[in-house]
PDB file of C-alpha atoms and ligand atoms in Angstrom:
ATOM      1  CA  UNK A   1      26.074  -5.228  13.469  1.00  0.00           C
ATOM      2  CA  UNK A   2      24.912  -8.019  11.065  1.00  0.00           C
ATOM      3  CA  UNK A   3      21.414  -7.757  12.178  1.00  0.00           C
ATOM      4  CA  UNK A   4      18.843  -7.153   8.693  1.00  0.00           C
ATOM      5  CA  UNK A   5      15.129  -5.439   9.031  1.00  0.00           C
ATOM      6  CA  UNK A   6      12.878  -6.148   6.694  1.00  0.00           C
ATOM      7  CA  UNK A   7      10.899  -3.043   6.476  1.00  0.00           C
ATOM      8  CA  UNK A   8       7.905  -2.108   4.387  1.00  0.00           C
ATOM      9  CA  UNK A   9       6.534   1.388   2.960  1.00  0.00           C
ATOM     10  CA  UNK A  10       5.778   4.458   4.911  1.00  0.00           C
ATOM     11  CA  UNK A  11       2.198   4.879   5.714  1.00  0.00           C
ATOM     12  CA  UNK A  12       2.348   1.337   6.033  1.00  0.00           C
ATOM     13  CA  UNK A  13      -0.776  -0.968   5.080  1.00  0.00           C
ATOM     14  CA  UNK A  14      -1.468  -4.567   5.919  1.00  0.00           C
ATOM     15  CA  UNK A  15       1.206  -5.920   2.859  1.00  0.00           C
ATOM     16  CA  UNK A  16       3.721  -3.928   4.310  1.00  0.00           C
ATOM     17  CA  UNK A  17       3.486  -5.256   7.999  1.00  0.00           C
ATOM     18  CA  UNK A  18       2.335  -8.836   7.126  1.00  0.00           C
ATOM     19  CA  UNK A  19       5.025  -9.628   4.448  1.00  0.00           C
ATOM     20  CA  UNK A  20       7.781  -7.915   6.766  1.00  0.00           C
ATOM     21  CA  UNK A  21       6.582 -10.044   9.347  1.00  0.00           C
ATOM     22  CA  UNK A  22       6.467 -13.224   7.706  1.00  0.00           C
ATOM     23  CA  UNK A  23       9.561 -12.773   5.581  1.00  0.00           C
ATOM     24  CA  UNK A  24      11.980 -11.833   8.879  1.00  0.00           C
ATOM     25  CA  UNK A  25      10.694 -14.477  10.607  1.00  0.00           C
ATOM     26  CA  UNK A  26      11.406 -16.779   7.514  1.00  0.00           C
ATOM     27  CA  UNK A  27      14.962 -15.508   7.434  1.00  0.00           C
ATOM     28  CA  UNK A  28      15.812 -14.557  10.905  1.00  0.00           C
ATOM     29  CA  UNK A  29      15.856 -11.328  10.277  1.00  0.00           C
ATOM     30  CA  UNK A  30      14.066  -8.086  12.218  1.00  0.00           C
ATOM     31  CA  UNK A  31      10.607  -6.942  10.922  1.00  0.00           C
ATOM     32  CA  UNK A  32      10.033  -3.368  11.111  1.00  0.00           C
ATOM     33  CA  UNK A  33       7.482  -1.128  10.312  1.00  0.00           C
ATOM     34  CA  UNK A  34       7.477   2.687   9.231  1.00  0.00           C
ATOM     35  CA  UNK A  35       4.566   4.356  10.569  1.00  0.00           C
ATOM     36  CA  UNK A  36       1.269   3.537  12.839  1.00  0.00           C
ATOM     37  CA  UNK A  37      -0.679   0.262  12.176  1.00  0.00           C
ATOM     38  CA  UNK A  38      -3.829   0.874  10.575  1.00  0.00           C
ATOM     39  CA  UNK A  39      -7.382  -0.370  12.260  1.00  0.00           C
ATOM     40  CA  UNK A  40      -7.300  -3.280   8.840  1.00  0.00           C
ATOM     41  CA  UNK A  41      -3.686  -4.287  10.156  1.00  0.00           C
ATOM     42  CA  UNK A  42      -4.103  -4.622  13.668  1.00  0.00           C
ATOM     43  CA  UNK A  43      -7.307  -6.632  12.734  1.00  0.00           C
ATOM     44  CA  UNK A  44      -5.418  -9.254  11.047  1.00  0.00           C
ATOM     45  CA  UNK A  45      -2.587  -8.861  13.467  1.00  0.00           C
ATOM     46  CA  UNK A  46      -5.111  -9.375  16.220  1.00  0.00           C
ATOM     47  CA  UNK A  47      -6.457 -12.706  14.720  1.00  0.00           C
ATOM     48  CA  UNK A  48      -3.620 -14.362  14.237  1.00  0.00           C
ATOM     49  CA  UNK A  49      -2.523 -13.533  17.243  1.00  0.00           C
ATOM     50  CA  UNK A  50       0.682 -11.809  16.235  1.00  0.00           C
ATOM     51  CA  UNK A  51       2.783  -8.781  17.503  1.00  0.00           C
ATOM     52  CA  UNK A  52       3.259  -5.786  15.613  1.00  0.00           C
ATOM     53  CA  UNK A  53       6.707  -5.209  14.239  1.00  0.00           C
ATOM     54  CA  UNK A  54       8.970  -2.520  16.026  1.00  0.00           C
ATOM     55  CA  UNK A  55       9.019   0.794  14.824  1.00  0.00           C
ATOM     56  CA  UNK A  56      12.192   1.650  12.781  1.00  0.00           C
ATOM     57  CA  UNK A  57      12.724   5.199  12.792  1.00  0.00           C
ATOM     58  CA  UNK A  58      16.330   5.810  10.646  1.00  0.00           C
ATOM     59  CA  UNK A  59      17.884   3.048   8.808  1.00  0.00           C
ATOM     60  CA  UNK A  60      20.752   4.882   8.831  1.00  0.00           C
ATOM     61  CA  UNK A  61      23.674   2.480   9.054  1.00  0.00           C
ATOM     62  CA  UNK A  62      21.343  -0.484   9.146  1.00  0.00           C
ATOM     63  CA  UNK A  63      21.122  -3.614   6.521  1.00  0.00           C
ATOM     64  CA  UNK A  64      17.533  -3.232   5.187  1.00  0.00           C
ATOM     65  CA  UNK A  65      15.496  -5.437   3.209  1.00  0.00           C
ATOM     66  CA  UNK A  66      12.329  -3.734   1.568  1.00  0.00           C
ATOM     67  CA  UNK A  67       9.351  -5.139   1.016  1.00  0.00           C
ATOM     68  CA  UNK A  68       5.927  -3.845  -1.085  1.00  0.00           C
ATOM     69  CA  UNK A  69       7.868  -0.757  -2.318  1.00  0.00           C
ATOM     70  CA  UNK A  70      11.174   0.281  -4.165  1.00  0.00           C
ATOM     71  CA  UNK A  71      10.994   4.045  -4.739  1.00  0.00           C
ATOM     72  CA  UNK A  72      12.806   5.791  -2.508  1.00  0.00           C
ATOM     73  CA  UNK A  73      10.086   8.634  -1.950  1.00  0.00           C
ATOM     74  CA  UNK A  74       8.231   5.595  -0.016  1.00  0.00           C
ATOM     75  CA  UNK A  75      11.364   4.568   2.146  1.00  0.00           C
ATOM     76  CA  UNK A  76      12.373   4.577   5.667  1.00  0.00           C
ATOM     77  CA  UNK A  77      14.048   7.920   6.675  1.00  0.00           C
ATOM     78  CA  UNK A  78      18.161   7.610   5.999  1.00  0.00           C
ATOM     79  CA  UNK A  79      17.892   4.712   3.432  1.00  0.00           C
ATOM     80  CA  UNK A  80      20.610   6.311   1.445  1.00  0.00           C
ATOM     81  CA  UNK A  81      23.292   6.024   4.225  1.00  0.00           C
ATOM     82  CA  UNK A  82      21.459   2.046   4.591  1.00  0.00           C
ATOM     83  CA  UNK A  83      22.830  -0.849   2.879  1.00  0.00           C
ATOM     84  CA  UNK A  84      19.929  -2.108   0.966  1.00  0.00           C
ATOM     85  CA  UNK A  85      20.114  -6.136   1.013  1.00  0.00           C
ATOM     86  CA  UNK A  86      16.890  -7.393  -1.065  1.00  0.00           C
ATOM     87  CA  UNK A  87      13.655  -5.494  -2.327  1.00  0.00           C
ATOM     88  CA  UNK A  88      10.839  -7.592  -2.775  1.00  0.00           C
ATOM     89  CA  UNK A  89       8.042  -6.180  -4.357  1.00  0.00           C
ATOM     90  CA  UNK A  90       4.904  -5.993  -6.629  1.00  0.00           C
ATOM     91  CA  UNK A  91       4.787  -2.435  -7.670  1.00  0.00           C
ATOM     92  CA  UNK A  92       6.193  -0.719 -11.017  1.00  0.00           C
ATOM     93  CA  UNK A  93       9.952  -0.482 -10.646  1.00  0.00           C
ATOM     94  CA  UNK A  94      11.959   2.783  -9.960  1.00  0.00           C
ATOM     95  CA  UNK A  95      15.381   2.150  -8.464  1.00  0.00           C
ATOM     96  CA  UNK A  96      18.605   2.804  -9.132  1.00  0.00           C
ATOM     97  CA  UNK A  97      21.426   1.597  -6.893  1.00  0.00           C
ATOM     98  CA  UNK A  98      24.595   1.653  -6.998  1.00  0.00           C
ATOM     99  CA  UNK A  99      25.525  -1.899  -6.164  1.00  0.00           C
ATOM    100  CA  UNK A 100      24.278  -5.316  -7.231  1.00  0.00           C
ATOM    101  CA  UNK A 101      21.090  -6.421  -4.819  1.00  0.00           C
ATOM    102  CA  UNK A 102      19.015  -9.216  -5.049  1.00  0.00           C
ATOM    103  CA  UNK A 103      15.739  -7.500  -6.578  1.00  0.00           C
ATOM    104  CA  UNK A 104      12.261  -9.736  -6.758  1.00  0.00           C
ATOM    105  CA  UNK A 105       9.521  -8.444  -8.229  1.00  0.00           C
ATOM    106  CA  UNK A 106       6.451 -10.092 -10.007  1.00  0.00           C
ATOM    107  CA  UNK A 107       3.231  -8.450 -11.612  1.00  0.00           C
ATOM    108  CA  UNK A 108       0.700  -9.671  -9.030  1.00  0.00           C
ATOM    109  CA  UNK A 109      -1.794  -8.184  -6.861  1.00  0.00           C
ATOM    110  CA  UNK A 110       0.548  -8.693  -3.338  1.00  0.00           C
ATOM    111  CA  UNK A 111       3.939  -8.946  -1.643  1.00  0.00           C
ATOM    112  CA  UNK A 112       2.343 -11.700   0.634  1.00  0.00           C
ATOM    113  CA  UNK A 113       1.412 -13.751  -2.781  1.00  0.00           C
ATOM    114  CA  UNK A 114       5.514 -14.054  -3.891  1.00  0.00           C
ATOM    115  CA  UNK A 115       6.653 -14.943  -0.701  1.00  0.00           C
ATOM    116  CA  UNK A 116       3.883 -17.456  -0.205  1.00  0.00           C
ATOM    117  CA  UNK A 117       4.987 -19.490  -3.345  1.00  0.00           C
ATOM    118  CA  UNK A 118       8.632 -18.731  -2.304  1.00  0.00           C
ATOM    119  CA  UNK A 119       8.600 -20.433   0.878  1.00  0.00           C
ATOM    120  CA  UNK A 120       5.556 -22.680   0.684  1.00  0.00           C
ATOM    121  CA  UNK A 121       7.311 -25.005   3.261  1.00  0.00           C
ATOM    122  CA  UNK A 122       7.702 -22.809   6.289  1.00  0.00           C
ATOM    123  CA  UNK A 123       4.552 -20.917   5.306  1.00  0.00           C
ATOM    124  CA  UNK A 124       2.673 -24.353   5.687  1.00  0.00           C
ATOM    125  CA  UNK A 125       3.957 -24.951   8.612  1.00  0.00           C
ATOM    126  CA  UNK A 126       3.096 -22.064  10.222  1.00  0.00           C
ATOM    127  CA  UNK A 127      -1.064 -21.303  10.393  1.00  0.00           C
ATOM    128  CA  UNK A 128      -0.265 -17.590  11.675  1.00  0.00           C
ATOM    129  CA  UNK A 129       1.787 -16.686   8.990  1.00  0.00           C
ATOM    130  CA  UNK A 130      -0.675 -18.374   6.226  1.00  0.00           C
ATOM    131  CA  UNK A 131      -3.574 -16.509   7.968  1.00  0.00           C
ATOM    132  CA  UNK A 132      -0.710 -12.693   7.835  1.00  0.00           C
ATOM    133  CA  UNK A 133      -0.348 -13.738   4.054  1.00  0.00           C
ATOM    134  CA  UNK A 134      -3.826 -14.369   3.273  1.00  0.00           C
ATOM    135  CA  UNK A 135      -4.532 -11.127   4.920  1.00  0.00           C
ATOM    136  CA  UNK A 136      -2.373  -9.130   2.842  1.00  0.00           C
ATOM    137  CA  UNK A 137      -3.799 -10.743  -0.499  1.00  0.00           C
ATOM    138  CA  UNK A 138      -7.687  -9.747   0.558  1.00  0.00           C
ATOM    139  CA  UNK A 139      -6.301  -6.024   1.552  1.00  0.00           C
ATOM    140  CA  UNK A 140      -3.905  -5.414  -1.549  1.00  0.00           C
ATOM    141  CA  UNK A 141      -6.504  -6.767  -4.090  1.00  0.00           C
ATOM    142  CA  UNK A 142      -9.323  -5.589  -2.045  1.00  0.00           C
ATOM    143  CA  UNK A 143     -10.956  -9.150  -1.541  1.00  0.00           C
ATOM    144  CA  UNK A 144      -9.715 -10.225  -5.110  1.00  0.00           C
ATOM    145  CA  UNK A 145     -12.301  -6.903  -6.969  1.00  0.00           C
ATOM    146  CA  UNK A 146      -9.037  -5.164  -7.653  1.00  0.00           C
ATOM    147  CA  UNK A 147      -8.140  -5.373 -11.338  1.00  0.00           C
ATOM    148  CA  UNK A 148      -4.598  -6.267  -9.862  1.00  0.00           C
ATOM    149  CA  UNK A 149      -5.746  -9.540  -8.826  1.00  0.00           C
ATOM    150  CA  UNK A 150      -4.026 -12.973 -11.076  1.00  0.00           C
ATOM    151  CA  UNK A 151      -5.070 -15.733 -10.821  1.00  0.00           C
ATOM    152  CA  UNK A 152      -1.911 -16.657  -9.072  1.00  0.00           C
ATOM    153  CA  UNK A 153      -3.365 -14.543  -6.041  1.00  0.00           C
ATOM    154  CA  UNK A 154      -6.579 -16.002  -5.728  1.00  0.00           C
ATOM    155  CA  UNK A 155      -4.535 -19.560  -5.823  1.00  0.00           C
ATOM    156  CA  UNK A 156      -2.342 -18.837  -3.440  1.00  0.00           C
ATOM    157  CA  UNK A 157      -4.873 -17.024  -0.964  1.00  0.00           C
ATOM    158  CA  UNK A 158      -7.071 -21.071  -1.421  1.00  0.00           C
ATOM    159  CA  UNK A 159      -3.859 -22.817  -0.472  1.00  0.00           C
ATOM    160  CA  UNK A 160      -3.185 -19.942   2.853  1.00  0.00           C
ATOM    161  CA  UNK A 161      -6.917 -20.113   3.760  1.00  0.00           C
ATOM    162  CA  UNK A 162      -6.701 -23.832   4.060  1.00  0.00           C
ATOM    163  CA  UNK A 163      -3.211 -23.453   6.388  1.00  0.00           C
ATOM    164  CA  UNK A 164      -5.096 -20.494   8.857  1.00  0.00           C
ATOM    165  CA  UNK A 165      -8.314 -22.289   9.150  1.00  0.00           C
ATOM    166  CA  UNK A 166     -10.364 -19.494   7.270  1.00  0.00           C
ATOM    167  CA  UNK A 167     -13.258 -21.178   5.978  1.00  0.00           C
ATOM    168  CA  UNK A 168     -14.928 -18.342   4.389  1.00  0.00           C
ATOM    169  CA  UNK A 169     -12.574 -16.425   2.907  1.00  0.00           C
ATOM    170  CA  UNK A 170     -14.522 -13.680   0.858  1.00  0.00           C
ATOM    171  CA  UNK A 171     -16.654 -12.824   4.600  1.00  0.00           C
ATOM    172  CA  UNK A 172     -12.860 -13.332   6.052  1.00  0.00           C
ATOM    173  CA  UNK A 173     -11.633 -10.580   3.807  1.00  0.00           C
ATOM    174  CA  UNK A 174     -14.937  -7.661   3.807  1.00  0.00           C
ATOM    175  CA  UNK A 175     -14.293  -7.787   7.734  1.00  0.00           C
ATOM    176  CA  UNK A 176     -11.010  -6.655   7.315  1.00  0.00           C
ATOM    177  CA  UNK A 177     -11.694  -4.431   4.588  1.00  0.00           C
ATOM    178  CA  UNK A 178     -14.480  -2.682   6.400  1.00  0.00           C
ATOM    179  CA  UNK A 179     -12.181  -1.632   9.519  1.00  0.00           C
ATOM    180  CA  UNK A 180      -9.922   1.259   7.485  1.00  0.00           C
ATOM    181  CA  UNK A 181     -13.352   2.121   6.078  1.00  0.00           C
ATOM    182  CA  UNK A 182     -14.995   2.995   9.856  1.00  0.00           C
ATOM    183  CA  UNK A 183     -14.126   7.101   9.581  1.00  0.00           C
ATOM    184  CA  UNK A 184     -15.386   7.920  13.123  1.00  0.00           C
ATOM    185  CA  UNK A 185     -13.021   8.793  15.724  1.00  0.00           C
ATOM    186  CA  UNK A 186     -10.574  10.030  12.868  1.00  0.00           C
ATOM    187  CA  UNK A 187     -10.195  13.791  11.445  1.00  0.00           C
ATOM    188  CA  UNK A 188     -10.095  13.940   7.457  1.00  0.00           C
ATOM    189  CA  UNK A 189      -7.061  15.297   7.575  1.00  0.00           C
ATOM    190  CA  UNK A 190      -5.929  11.543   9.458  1.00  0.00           C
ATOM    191  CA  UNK A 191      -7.519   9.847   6.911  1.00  0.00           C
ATOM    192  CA  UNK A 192      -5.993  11.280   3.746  1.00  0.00           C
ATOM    193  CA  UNK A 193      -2.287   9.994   4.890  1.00  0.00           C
ATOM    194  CA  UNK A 194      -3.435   6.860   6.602  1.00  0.00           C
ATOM    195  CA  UNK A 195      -2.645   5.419   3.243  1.00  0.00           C
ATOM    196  CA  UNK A 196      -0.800   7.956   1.250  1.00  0.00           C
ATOM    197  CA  UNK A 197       1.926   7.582  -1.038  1.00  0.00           C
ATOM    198  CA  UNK A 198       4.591  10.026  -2.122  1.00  0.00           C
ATOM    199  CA  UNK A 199       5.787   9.975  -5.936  1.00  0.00           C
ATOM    200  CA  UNK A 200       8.346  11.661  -8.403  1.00  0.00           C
ATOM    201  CA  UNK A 201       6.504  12.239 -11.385  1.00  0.00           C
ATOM    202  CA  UNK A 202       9.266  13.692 -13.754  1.00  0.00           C
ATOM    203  CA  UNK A 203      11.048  16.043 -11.012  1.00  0.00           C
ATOM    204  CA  UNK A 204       7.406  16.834  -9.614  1.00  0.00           C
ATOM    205  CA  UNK A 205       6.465  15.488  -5.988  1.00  0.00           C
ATOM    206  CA  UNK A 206       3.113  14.131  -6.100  1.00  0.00           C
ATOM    207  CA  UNK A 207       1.244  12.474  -3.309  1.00  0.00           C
ATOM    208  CA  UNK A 208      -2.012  10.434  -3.326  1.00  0.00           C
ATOM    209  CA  UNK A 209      -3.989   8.821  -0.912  1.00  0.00           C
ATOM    210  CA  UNK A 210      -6.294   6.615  -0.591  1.00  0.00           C
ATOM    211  CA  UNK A 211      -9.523   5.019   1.320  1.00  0.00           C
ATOM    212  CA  UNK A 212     -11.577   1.835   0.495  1.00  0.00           C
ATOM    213  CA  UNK A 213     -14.975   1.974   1.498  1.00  0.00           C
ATOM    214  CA  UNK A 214     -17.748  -0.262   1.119  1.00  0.00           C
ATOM    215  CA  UNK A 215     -20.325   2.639   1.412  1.00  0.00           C
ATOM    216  CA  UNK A 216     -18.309   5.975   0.514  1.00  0.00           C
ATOM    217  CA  UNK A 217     -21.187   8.218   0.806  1.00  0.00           C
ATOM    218  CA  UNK A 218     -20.653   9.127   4.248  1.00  0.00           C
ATOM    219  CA  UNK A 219     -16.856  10.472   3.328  1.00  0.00           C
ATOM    220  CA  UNK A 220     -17.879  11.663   0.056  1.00  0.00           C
ATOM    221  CA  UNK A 221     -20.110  14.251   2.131  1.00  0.00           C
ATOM    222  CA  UNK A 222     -17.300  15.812   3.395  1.00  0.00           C
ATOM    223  CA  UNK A 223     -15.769  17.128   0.390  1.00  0.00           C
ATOM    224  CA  UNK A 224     -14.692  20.273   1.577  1.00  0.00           C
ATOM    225  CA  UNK A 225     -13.310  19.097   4.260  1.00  0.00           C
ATOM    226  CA  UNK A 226     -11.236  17.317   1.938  1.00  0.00           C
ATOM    227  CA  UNK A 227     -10.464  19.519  -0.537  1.00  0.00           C
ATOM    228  CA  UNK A 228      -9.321  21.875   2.121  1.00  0.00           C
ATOM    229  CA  UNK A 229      -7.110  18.962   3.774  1.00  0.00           C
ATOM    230  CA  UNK A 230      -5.223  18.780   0.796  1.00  0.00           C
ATOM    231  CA  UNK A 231      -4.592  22.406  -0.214  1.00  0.00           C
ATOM    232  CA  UNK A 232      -2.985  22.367   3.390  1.00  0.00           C
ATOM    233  CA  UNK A 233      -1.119  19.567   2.646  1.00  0.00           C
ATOM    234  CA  UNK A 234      -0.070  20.665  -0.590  1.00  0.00           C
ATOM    235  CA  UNK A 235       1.557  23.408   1.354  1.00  0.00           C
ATOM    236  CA  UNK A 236       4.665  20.722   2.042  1.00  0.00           C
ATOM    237  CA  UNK A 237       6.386  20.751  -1.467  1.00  0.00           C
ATOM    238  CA  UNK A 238       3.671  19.270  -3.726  1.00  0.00           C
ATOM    239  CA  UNK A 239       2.919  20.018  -7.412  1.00  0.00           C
ATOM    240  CA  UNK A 240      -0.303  18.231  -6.682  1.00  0.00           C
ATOM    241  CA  UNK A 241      -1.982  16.210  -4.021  1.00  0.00           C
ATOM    242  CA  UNK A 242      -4.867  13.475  -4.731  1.00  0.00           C
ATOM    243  CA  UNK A 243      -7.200  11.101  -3.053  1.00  0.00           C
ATOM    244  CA  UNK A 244      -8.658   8.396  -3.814  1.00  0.00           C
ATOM    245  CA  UNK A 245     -11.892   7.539  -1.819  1.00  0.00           C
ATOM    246  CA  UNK A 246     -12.975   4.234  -3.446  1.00  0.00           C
ATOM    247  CA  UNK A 247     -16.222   2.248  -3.230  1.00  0.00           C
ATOM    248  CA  UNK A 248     -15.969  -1.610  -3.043  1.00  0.00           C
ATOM    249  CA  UNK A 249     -18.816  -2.078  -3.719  1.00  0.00           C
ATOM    250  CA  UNK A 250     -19.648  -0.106  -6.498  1.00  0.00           C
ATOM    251  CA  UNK A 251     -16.050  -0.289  -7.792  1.00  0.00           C
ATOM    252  CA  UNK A 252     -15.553   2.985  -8.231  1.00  0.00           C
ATOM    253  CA  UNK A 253     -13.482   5.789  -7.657  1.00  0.00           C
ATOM    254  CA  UNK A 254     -14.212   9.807  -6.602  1.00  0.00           C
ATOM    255  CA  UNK A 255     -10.868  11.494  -7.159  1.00  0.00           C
ATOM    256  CA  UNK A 256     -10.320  14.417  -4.882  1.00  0.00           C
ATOM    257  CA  UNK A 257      -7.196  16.397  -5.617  1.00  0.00           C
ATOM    258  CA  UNK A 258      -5.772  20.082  -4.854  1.00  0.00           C
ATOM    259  CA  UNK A 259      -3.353  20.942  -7.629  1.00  0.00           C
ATOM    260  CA  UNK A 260      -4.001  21.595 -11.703  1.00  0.00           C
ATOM    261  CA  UNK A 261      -7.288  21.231 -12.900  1.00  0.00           C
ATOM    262  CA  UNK A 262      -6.034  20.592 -16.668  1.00  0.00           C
ATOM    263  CA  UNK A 263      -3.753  17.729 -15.824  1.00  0.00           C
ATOM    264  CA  UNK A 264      -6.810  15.539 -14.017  1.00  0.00           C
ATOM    265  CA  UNK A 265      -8.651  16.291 -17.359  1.00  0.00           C
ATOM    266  CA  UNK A 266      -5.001  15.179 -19.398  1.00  0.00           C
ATOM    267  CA  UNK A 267      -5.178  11.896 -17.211  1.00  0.00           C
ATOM    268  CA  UNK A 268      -8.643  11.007 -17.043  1.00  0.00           C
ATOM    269  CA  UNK A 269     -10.519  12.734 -19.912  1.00  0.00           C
ATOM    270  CA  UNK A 270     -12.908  13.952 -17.362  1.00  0.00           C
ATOM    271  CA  UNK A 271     -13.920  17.635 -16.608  1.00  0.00           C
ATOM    272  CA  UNK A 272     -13.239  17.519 -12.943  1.00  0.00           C
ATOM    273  CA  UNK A 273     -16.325  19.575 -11.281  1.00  0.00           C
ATOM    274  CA  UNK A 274     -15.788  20.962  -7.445  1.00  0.00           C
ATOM    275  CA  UNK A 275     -11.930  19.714  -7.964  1.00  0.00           C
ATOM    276  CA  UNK A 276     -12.721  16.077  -7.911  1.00  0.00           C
ATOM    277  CA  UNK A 277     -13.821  13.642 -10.815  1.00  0.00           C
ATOM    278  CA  UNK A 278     -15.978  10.401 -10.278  1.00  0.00           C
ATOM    279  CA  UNK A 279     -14.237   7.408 -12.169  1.00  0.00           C
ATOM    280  CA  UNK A 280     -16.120   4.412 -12.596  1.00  0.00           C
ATOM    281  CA  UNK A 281     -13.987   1.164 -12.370  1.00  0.00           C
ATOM    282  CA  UNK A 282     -10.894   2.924 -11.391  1.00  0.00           C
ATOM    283  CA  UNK A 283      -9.920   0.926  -8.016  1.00  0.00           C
ATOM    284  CA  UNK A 284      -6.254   0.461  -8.013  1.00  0.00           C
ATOM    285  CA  UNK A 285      -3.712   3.341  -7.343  1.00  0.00           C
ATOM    286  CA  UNK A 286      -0.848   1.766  -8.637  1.00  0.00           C
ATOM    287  CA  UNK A 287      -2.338   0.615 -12.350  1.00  0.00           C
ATOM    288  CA  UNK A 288      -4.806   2.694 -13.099  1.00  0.00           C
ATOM    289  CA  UNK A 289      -4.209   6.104 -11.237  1.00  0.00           C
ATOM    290  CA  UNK A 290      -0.424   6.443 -11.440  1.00  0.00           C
ATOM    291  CA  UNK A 291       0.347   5.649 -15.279  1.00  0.00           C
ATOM    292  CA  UNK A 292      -2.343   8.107 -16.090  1.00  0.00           C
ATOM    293  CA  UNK A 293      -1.147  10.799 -14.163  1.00  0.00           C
ATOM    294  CA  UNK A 294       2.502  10.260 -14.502  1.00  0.00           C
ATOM    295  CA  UNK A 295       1.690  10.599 -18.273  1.00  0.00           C
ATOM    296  CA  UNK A 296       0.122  13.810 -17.844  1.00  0.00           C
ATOM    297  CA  UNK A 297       2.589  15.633 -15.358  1.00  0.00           C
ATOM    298  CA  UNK A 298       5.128  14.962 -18.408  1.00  0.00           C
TER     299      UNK A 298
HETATM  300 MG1   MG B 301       1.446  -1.513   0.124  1.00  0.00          MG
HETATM  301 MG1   MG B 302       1.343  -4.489  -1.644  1.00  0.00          MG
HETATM  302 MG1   MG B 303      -3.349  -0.548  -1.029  1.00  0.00          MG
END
């Protein structure tokens, strides 16, 4: 079989599904997904009109490409026994592999923004992929607030816009950030690993998840409900589980975790009080939650 998927994180999130998309259908390859398309995804799947990817349970066997990860705590299920073609990526780097791969990856705020300027030609010519691109950028860098965000994003996502027809970009981009944030219908306990993320922090597995909101009082009233969601789900092997429930608007994030106390305090030089912490400008996982608390599980 000579057939490649191009498969993106588990809990997978509109980067992961868009860029898959785009990229196998750049290269004639299979996209694939991981998980269960979030309400923000199928949005911007809806929109521009575009299937979701087939669900790719092992890749046992299989010629994989990943995109918007490269730790192997975020892969698909059998990715050792995989041959692992190409990662493209955006997030800090922590592979090891045994043989040589092609390996992109670029400090900016999406997947869907190095692909874009990879293949500006096909992307050009095809307004459903520019509008799948564009909708990764506004998700990723959380309609360009995210401290992620270059310059190079907010480029790229002008040049996209201008391909899918999206006039108004910024309204474009708080619709589809607003649909992950609509909690109704969902338990807590579905909403901490709609967007969760498993690390190895120095031999400890740590998960965190995360919610964007552009009002977060409504979840923030739950708290115990929280909390109590992830002592359970600390239950399955965790030193320490977190989540993020971040405010858009107020760019800001309430840090809920179930693990040690001392180590939130290590990491954020906050007392946490009712085991969660309020940090004010924190919005991005990746920058400016995991250093800090990789540091402090040393
Ligand atoms: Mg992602
Ligand atoms: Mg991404
Ligand atoms: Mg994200």
């Amino acid at each position: 079989m000579n057939e490649i998927y191009v498969i993106g994180h588990k809990s997978p999130d509109t980067d992961s599904v868009c860029s898959a998309i785009v990229y196998a259908g750049i290269k004639g390859y299979i996209p694939a997904r991981l998980g269960e398309i979030n309400k923000e995804t199928a949005y911007a799947l809806d929109f521009f009109k575009t299937p979701a990817p087939q669900i790719l349970e092992n890749a046992e066997e299989k010629k994989i490409v990943c995109v918007d990860h490269n730790e192997a705590t975020q892969m698909a299920d059998g990715w050792d026994k995989a041959e692992i073609v190409e990662i493209i990526d955006h997030h800090k780097i922590n592979f090891d592999y045994a043989s040589p791969i092609y390996f992109h990856s670029e400090p900016v705020g999406c997947t869907a923004t190095i692909i874009a300027k990879q293949h500006r030609g096909e992307v050009k010519a095809n307004p459903s992929w520019a509008g799948l691109l564009l909708s990764a950028i506004l998700s990723d860098t959380v309609v360009f607030k995210s401290p992620t965000t270059t310059e190079e994003d907010k480029a790229i996502a002008a040049e996209l816009a201008a391909v899918a027809g999206i006039e108004d970009v910024i309204a474009f981009g708080v619709a589809l950030k607003t649909k992950n944030a609509d909690i109704d219908g969902r338990s807590i306990q579905e909403i901490i690993v709609s967007d969760f993320k498993d690390f190895d922090f120095h031999g400890k597995k740590i998960g965190i998840g995360q919610i964007e909101v552009v009002e977060s009082a409504g979840i923030e009233s739950k708290a115990d409900e929280i909390i109590a969601g992830l002592q359970s789900l600390k239950q399955n092997g965790y030193e320490a589980v977190f989540f993020m429930v971040t405010d858009i608007m107020k760019a800001g994030t309430r840090l809920f975790f179930a693990g040690d106390e001392g180590i939130v305090e290590k990491a954020f030089g906050v007392k946490p009080e009712n085991n969660s912490v309020y940090l004010p400008g924190v919005m991005s996982r990746k920058k400016q939650i995991v250093p800090e608390l990789e540091k402090a599980f040393a």
